[in-house]
Tab-separated table of C-alpha atoms in Angstrom:
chain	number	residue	atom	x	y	z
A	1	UNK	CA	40.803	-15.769	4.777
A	2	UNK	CA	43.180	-18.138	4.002
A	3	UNK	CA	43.628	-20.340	0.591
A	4	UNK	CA	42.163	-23.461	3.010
A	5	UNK	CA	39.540	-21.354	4.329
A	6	UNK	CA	38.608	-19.940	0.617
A	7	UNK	CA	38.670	-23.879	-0.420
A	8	UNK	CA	36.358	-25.361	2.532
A	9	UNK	CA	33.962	-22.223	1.623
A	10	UNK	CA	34.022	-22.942	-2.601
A	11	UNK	CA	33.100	-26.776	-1.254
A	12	UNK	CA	30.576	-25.805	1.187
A	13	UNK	CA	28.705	-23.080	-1.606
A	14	UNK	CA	28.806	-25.876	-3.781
A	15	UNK	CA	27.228	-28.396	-1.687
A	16	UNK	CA	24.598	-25.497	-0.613
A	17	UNK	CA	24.021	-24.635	-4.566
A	18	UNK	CA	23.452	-28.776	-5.392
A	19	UNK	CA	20.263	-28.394	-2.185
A	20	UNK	CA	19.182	-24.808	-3.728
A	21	UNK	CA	18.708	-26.375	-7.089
A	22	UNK	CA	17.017	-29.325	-5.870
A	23	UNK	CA	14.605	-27.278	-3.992
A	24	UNK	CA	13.393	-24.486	-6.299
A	25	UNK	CA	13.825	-26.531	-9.870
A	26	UNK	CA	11.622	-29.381	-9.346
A	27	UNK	CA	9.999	-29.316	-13.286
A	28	UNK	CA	12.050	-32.548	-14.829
A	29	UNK	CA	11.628	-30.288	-18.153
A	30	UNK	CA	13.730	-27.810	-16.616
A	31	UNK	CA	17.098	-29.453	-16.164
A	32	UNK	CA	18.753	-26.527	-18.239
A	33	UNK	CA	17.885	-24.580	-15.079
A	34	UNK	CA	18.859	-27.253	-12.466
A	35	UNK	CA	22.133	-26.873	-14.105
A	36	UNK	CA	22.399	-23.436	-13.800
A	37	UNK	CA	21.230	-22.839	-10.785
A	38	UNK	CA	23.973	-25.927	-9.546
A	39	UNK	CA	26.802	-23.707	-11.755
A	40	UNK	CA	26.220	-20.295	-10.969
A	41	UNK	CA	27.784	-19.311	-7.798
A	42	UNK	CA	25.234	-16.773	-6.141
A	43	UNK	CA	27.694	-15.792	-3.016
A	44	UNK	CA	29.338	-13.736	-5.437
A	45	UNK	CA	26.975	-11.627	-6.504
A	46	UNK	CA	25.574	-10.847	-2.909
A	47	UNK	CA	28.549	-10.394	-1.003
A	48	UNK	CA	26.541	-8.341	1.582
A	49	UNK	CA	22.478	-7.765	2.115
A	50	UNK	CA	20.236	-7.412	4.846
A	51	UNK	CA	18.233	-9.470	6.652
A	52	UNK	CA	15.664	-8.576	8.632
A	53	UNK	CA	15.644	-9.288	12.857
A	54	UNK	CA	13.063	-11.377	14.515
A	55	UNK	CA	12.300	-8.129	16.819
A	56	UNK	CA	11.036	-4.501	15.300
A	57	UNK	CA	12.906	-1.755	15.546
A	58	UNK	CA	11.901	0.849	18.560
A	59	UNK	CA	9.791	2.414	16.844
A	60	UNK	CA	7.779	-0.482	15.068
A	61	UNK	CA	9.759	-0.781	12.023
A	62	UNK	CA	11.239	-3.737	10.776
A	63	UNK	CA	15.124	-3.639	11.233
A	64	UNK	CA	17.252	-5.113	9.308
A	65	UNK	CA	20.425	-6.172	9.731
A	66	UNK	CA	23.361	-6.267	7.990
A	67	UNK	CA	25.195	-9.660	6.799
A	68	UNK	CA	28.741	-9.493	4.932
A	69	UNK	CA	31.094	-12.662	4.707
A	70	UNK	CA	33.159	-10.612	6.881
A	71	UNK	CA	31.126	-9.944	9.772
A	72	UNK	CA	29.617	-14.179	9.614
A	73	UNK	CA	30.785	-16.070	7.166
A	74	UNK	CA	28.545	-18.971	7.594
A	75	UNK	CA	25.022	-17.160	8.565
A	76	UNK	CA	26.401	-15.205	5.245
A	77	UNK	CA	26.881	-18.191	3.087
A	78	UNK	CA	23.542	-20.337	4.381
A	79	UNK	CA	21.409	-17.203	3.655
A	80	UNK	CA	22.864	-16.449	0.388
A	81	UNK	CA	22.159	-20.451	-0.587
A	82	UNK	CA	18.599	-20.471	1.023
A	83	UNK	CA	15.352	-19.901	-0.993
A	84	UNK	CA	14.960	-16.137	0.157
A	85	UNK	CA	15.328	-12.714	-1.236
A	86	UNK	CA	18.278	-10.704	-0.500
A	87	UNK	CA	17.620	-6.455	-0.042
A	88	UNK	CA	21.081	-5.059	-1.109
A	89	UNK	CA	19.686	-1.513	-0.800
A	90	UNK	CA	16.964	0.545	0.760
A	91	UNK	CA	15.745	4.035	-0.581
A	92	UNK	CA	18.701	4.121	-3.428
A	93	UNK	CA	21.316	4.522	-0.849
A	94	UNK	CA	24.107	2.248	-1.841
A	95	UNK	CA	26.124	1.183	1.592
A	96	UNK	CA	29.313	1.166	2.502
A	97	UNK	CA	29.538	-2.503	2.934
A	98	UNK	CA	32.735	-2.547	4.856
A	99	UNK	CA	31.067	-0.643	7.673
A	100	UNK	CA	27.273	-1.421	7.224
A	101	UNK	CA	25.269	-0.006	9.449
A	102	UNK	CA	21.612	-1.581	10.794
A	103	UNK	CA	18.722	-0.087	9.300
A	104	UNK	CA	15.842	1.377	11.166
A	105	UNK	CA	12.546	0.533	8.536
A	106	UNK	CA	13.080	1.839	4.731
A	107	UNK	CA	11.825	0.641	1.266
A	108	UNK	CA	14.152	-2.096	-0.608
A	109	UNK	CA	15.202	-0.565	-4.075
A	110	UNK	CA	17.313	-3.349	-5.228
A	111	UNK	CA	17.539	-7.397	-4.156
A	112	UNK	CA	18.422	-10.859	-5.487
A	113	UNK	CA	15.455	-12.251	-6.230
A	114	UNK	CA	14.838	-15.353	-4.459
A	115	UNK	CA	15.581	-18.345	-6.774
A	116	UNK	CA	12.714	-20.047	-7.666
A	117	UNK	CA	11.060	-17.136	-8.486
A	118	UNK	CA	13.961	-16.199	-10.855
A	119	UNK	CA	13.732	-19.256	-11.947
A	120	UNK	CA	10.190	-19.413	-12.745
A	121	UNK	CA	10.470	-16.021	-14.543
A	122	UNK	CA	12.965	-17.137	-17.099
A	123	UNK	CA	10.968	-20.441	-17.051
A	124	UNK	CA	7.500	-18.274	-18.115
A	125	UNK	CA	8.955	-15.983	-20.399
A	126	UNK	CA	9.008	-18.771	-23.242
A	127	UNK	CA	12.617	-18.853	-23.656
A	128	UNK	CA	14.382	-20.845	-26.598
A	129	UNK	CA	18.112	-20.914	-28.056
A	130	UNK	CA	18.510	-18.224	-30.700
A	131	UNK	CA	16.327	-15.784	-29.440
A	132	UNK	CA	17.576	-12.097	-28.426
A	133	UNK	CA	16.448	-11.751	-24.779
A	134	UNK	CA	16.482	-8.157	-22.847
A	135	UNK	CA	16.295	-8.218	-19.405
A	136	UNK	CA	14.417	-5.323	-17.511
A	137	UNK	CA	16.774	-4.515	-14.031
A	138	UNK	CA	20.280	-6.633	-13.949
A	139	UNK	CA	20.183	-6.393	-10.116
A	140	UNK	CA	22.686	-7.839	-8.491
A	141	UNK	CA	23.067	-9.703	-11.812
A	142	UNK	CA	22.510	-13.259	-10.670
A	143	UNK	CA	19.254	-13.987	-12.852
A	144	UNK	CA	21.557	-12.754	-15.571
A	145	UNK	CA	24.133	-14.958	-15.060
A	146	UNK	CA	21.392	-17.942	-14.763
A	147	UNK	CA	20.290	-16.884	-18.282
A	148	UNK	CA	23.702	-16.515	-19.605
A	149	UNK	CA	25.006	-20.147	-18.407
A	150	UNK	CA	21.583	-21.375	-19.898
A	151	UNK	CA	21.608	-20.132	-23.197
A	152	UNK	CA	25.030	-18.011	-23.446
A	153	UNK	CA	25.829	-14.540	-22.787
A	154	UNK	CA	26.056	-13.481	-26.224
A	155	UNK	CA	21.916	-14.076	-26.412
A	156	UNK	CA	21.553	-11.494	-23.178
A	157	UNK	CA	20.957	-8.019	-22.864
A	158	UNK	CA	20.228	-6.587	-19.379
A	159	UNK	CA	19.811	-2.854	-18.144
A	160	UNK	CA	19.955	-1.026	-15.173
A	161	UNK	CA	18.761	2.197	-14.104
A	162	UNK	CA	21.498	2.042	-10.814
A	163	UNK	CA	25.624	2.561	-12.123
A	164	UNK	CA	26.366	1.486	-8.604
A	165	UNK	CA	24.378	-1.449	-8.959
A	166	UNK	CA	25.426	-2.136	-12.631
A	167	UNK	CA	29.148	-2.008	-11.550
A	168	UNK	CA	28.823	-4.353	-9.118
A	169	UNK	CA	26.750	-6.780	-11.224
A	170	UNK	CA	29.311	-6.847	-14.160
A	171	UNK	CA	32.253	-7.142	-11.886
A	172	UNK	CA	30.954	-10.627	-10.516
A	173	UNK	CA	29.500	-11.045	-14.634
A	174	UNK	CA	32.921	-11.028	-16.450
A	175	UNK	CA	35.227	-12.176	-13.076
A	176	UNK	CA	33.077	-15.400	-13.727
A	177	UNK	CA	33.273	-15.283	-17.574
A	178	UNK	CA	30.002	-13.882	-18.316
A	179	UNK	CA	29.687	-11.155	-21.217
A	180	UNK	CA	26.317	-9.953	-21.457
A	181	UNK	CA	25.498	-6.674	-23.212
A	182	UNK	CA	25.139	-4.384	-20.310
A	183	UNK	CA	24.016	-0.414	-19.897
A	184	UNK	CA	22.899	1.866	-17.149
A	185	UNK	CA	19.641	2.893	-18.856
A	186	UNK	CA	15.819	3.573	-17.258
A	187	UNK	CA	14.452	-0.074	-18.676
A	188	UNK	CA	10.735	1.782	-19.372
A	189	UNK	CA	12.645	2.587	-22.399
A	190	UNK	CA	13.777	-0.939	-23.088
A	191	UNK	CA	17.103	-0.162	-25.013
A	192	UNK	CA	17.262	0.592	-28.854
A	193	UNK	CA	20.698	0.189	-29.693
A	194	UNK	CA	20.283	-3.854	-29.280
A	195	UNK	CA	17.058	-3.911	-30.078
A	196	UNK	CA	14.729	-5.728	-31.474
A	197	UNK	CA	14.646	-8.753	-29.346
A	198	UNK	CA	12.214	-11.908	-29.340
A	199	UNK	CA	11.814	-11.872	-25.540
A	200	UNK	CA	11.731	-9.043	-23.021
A	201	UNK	CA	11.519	-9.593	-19.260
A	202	UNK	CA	11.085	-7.568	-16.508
A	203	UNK	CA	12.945	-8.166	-13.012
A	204	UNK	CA	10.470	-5.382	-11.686
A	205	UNK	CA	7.059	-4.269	-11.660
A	206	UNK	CA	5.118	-1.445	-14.135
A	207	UNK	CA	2.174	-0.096	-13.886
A	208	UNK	CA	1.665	-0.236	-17.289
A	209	UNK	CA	3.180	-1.979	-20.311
A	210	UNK	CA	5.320	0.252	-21.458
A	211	UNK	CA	5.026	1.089	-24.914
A	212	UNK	CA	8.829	1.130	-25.815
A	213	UNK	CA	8.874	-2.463	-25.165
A	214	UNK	CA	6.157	-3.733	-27.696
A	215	UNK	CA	8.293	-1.366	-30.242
A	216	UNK	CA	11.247	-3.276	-29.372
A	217	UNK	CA	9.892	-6.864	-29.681
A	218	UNK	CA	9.992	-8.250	-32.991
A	219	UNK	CA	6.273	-9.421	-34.196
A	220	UNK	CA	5.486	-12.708	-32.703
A	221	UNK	CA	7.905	-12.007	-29.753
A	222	UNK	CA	6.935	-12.235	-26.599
A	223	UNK	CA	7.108	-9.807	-22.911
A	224	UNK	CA	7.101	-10.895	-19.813
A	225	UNK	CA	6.121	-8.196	-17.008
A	226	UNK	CA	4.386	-8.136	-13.379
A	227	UNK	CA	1.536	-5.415	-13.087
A	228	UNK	CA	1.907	-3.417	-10.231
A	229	UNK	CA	0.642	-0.657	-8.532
A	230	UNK	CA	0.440	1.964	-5.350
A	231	UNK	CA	-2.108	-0.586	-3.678
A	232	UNK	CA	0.529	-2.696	-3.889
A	233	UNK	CA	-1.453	-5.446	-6.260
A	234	UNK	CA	0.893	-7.685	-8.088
A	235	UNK	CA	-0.273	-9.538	-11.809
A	236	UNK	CA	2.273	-11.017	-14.031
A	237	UNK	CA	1.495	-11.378	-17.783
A	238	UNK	CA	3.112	-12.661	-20.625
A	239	UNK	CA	2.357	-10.290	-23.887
A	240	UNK	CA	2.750	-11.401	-27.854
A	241	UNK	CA	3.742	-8.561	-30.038
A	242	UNK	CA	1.653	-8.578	-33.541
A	243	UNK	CA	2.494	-7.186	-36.558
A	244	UNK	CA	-0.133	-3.805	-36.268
A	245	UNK	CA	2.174	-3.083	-33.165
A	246	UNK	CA	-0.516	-4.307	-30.435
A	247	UNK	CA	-0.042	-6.578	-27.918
A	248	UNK	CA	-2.293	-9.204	-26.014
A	249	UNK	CA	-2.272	-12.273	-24.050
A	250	UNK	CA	-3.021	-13.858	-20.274
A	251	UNK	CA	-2.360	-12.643	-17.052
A	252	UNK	CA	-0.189	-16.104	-15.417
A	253	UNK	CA	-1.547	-17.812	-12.250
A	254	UNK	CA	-0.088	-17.271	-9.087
A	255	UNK	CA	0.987	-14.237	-7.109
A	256	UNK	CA	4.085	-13.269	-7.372
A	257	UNK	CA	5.765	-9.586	-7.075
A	258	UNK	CA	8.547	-7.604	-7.717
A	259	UNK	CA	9.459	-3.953	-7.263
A	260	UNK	CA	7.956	-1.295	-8.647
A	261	UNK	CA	10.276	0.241	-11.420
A	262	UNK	CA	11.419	3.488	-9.961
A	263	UNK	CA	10.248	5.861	-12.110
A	264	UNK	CA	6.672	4.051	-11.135
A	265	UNK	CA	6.607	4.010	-7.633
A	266	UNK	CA	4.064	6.276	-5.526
A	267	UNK	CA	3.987	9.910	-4.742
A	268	UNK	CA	3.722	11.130	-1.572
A	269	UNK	CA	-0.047	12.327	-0.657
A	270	UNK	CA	0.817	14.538	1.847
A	271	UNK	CA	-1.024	14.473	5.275
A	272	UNK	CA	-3.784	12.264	6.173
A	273	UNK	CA	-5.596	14.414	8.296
A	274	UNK	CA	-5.909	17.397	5.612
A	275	UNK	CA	-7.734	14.427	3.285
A	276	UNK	CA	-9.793	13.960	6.204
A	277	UNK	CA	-10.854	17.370	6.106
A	278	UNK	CA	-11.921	16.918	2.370
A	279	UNK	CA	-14.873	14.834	3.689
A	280	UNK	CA	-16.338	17.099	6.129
A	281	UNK	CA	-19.600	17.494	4.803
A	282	UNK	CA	-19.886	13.858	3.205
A	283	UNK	CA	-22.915	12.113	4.192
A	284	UNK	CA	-21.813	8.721	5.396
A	285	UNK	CA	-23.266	5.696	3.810
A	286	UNK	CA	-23.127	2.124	4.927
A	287	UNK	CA	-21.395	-0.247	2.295
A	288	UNK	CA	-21.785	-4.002	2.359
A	289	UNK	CA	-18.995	-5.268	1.087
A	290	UNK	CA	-16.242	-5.436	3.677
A	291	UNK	CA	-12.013	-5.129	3.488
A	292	UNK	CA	-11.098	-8.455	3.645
A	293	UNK	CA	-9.700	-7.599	-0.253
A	294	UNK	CA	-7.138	-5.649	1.502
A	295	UNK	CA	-6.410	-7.178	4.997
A	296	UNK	CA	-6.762	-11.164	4.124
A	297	UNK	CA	-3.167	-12.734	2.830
A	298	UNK	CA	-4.721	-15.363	0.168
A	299	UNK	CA	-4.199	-15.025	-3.128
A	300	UNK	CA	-7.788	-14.712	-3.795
A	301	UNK	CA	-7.583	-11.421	-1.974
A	302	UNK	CA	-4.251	-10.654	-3.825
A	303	UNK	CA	-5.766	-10.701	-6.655
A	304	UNK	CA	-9.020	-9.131	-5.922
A	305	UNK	CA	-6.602	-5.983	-5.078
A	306	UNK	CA	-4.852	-6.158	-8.179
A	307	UNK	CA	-8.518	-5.799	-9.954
A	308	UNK	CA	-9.250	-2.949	-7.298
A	309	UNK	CA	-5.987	-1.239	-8.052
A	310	UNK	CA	-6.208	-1.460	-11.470
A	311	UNK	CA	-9.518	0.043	-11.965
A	312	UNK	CA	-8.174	3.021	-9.469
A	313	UNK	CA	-4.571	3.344	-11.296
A	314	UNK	CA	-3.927	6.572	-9.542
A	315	UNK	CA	-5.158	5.728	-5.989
A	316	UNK	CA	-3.218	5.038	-2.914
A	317	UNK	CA	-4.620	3.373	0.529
A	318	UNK	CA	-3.582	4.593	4.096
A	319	UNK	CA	-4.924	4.655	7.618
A	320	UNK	CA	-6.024	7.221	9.752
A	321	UNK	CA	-6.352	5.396	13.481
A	322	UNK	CA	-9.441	3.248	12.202
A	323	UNK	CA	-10.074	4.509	9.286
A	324	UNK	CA	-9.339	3.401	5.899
A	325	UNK	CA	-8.516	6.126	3.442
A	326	UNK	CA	-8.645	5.726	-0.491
A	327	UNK	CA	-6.785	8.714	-1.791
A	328	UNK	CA	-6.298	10.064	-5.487
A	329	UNK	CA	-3.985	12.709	-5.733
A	330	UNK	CA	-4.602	13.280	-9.696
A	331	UNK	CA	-7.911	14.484	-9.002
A	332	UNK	CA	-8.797	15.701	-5.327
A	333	UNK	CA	-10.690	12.601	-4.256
A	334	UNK	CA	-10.987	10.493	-1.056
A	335	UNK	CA	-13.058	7.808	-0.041
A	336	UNK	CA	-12.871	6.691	4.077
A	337	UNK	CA	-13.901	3.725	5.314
A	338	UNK	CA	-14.798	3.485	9.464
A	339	UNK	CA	-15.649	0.230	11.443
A	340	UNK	CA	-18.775	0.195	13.089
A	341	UNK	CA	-19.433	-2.917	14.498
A	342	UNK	CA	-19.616	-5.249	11.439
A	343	UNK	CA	-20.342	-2.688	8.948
A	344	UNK	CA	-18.527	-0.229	7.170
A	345	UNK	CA	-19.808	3.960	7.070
A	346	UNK	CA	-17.732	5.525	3.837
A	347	UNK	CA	-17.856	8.458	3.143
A	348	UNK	CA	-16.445	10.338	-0.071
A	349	UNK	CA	-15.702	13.446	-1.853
A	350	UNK	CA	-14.147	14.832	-4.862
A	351	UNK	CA	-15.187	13.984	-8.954
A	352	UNK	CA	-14.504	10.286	-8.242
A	353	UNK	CA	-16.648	8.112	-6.585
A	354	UNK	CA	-13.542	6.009	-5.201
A	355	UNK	CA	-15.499	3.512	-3.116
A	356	UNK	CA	-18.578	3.577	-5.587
A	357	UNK	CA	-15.768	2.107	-8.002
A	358	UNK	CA	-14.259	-0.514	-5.591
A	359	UNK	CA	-18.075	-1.813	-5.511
A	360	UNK	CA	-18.355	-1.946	-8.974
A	361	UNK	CA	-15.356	-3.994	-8.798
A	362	UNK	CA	-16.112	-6.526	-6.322
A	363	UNK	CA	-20.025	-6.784	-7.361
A	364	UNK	CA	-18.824	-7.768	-10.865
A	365	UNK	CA	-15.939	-9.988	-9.797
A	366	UNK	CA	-18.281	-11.974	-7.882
A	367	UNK	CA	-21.450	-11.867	-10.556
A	368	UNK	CA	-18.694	-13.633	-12.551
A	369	UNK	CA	-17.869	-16.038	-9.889
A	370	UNK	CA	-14.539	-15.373	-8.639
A	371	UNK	CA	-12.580	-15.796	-11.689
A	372	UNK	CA	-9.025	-16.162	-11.249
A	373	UNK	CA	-6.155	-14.326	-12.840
A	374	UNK	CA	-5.449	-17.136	-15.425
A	375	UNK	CA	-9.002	-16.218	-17.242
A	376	UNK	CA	-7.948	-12.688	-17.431
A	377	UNK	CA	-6.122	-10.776	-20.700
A	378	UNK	CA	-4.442	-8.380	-21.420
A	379	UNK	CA	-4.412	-5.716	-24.676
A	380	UNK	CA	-2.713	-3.015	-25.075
A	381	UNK	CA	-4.049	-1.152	-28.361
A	382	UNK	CA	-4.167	2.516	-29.369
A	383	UNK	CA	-7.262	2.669	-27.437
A	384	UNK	CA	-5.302	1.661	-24.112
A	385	UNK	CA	-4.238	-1.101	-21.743
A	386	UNK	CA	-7.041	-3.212	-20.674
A	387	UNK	CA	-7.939	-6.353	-18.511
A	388	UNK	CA	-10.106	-8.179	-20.076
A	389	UNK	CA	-12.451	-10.917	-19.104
A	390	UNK	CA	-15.717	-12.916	-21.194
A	391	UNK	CA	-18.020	-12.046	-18.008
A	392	UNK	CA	-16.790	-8.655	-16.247
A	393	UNK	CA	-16.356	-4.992	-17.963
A	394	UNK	CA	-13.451	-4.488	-19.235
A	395	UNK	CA	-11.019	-2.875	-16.773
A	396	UNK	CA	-8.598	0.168	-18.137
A	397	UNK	CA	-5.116	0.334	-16.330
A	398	UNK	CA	-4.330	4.256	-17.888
């Protein structure tokens, strides 16, 4: 490009930043962010992602294709401005960005986080100048570079389990005068040599709180962390550290997810069919609740997983043609669900009573009336991690 073409883009990113901030900071109380969000140039901290086509791939995947400044500098530069997350990776293969190639289906390993949800984060998290602040997964490193042009770089520490992904985030960090503290590190650890810290917050999902970070938080300081799971519920919570070293406090309205840290994510359960043949002599029962938990996109049902998922921490859901599978590879046991007409026949097998559980669940959530996620806490204690609410049984997450 030339120095006129580099000029009409700076003018044209900064117009595009001045809309972004007016669209995802709307909170009059949060002009620190507006600011931030109008400051920080995001195009250079995603100078290539993926998008993904309006057609599947051939063989039913979605496929995704790549966008560089390079290859279309405008669709480039309107994407990077719009209210959207960016996938910069899939499976933890870092591309070759100058010869990206499209990709056929995959999972997303790293992103920058749409705005307003980054945004919101920092916003929930309880922030305040002074406070020692360590963010879980730098990213791409624009939500760092939000929270360091709020409340200054020397206040930020940020981890990141990628080096590729940690050298690209601190080359766009300091070429824009940012200086976090930064370190390749897994953040389930949280990191000790800057520690302790009055806020930590996660830019990725746990299944459980891990206990590093409650060590790390000074008493009266505060985590911020989505719940997650392989049934791929989301809950976000926001955690006070006491002095005995416990922690408690609500699950946030609202569903909202992020990545599951890697270390987190789900095993493989092998093949389908050989679960199937764990239920050959299971006499099938007829259940009558139905799936709409799983298959309906409110946030009702969102969150009705998240309850499901938490009680069955080490369960994973699949199909085989019609039939929904629960599976639990820690202990050998399988629950299948198949259509008939409007009724469900499960069957099940194995020490755990997977679908017996799931009712439990959903027979107590509604007893209770539907409560929402806001009425929900959270304590993690030396007897565990559990969701806890005034009218249901206490749910464990270990």
């Amino acid at each position: 490009m030339t120095s006129t073409d580099d000029s009409g883009r700076e003018q044209r990113a900064q117009q595009l930043r001045s809309e972004l901030a007016a669209a995802v900071v709307r909170d009059e109380r949060a002009d620190g962010w507006r600011q931030a969000v109008e400051t920080v140039p995001r195009h250079r901290f995603a100078p290539g992602f993926y998008l993904p086509a309006e057609k599947p791939s051939p063989r039913g995947f979605t496929w995704w294709e790549p966008v560089t400044t390079e290859r279309d500098p405008e669709r480039w530069l309107t994407a990077v401005y719009t209210n959207q997350s960016l996938v910069t990776q899939f499976d933890g293969d870092e591309p070759d960005w100058e010869n990206p190639e499209p990709r056929d289906g995959g999972s997303p390993t790293s992103s920058s986080t749409l705005p307003s949800l980054v945004v919101r984060m920092w916003e929930d998290a309880d922030l305040a100048e002074g406070q020692d602040i360590l963010e879980i997964g730098t990213g791409t490193g624009y939500s760092t570079a939000l929270a360091c042009e709020r409340y200054g770089s020397d206040a930020i520490t940020t981890v990141e389990v990628d080096n590729h992904r940690l050298e690209q985030a601190a080359t766009a960090l300091y070429g824009l005068g940012y200086t976090p503290d930064l370190a390749v590190a897994d953040g389930l650890y949280g990191y000790w040599p800057s520690a302790p810290f009055d806020r930590i917050v996660a830019a990725c999902s746990v299944r459980t709180v891990p206990r590093p970070w409650i060590a790390q938080t000074r008493p009266g300081g505060k985590i911020l962390t989505t719940l997650g799971g392989w049934q791929f519920g989301f809950g976000r919570t926001l955690l006070t550290v006491h002095e005995d070293g416990t922690a408690s406090g609500p699950l946030l309205p609202g569903a909202v997810s992020f990545m599951l840290a890697r270390p987190h994510q789900a095993p493989g359960f092998g093949n389908p069919a050989h679960w199937n043949t764990l239920l050959a002599d299971a006499v099938p029962t007829i259940t009558h609740h139905t799936l709409d938990w799983l298959t309906a996109e409110s946030e009702e049902a969102f969150f009705t997983r998240f309850l499901i998922q938490s009680a069955l921490p080490n369960s994973q859901i699949t199909t085989i043609d019609d039939t929904t599978c629960l599976i639990d590879i820690t202990t050998g046991s399988v629950a299948a669900l198949t259509p008939d007409g409007d009724r469900l026949h499960v069957r099940q097998a194995g020490p755990l009573r997977l679908w017996d559980r799931v009712e439990e669940v959903l027979d107590a959530h509604a007893a209770a009336g539907h409560p929402g996620p806001d009425t929900f806490r959270l304590t993690v204690d030396a007897a565990g991690q559990h969701l806890q609410h005034r009218e249901m049984p206490a749910i464990s997450l270990e």
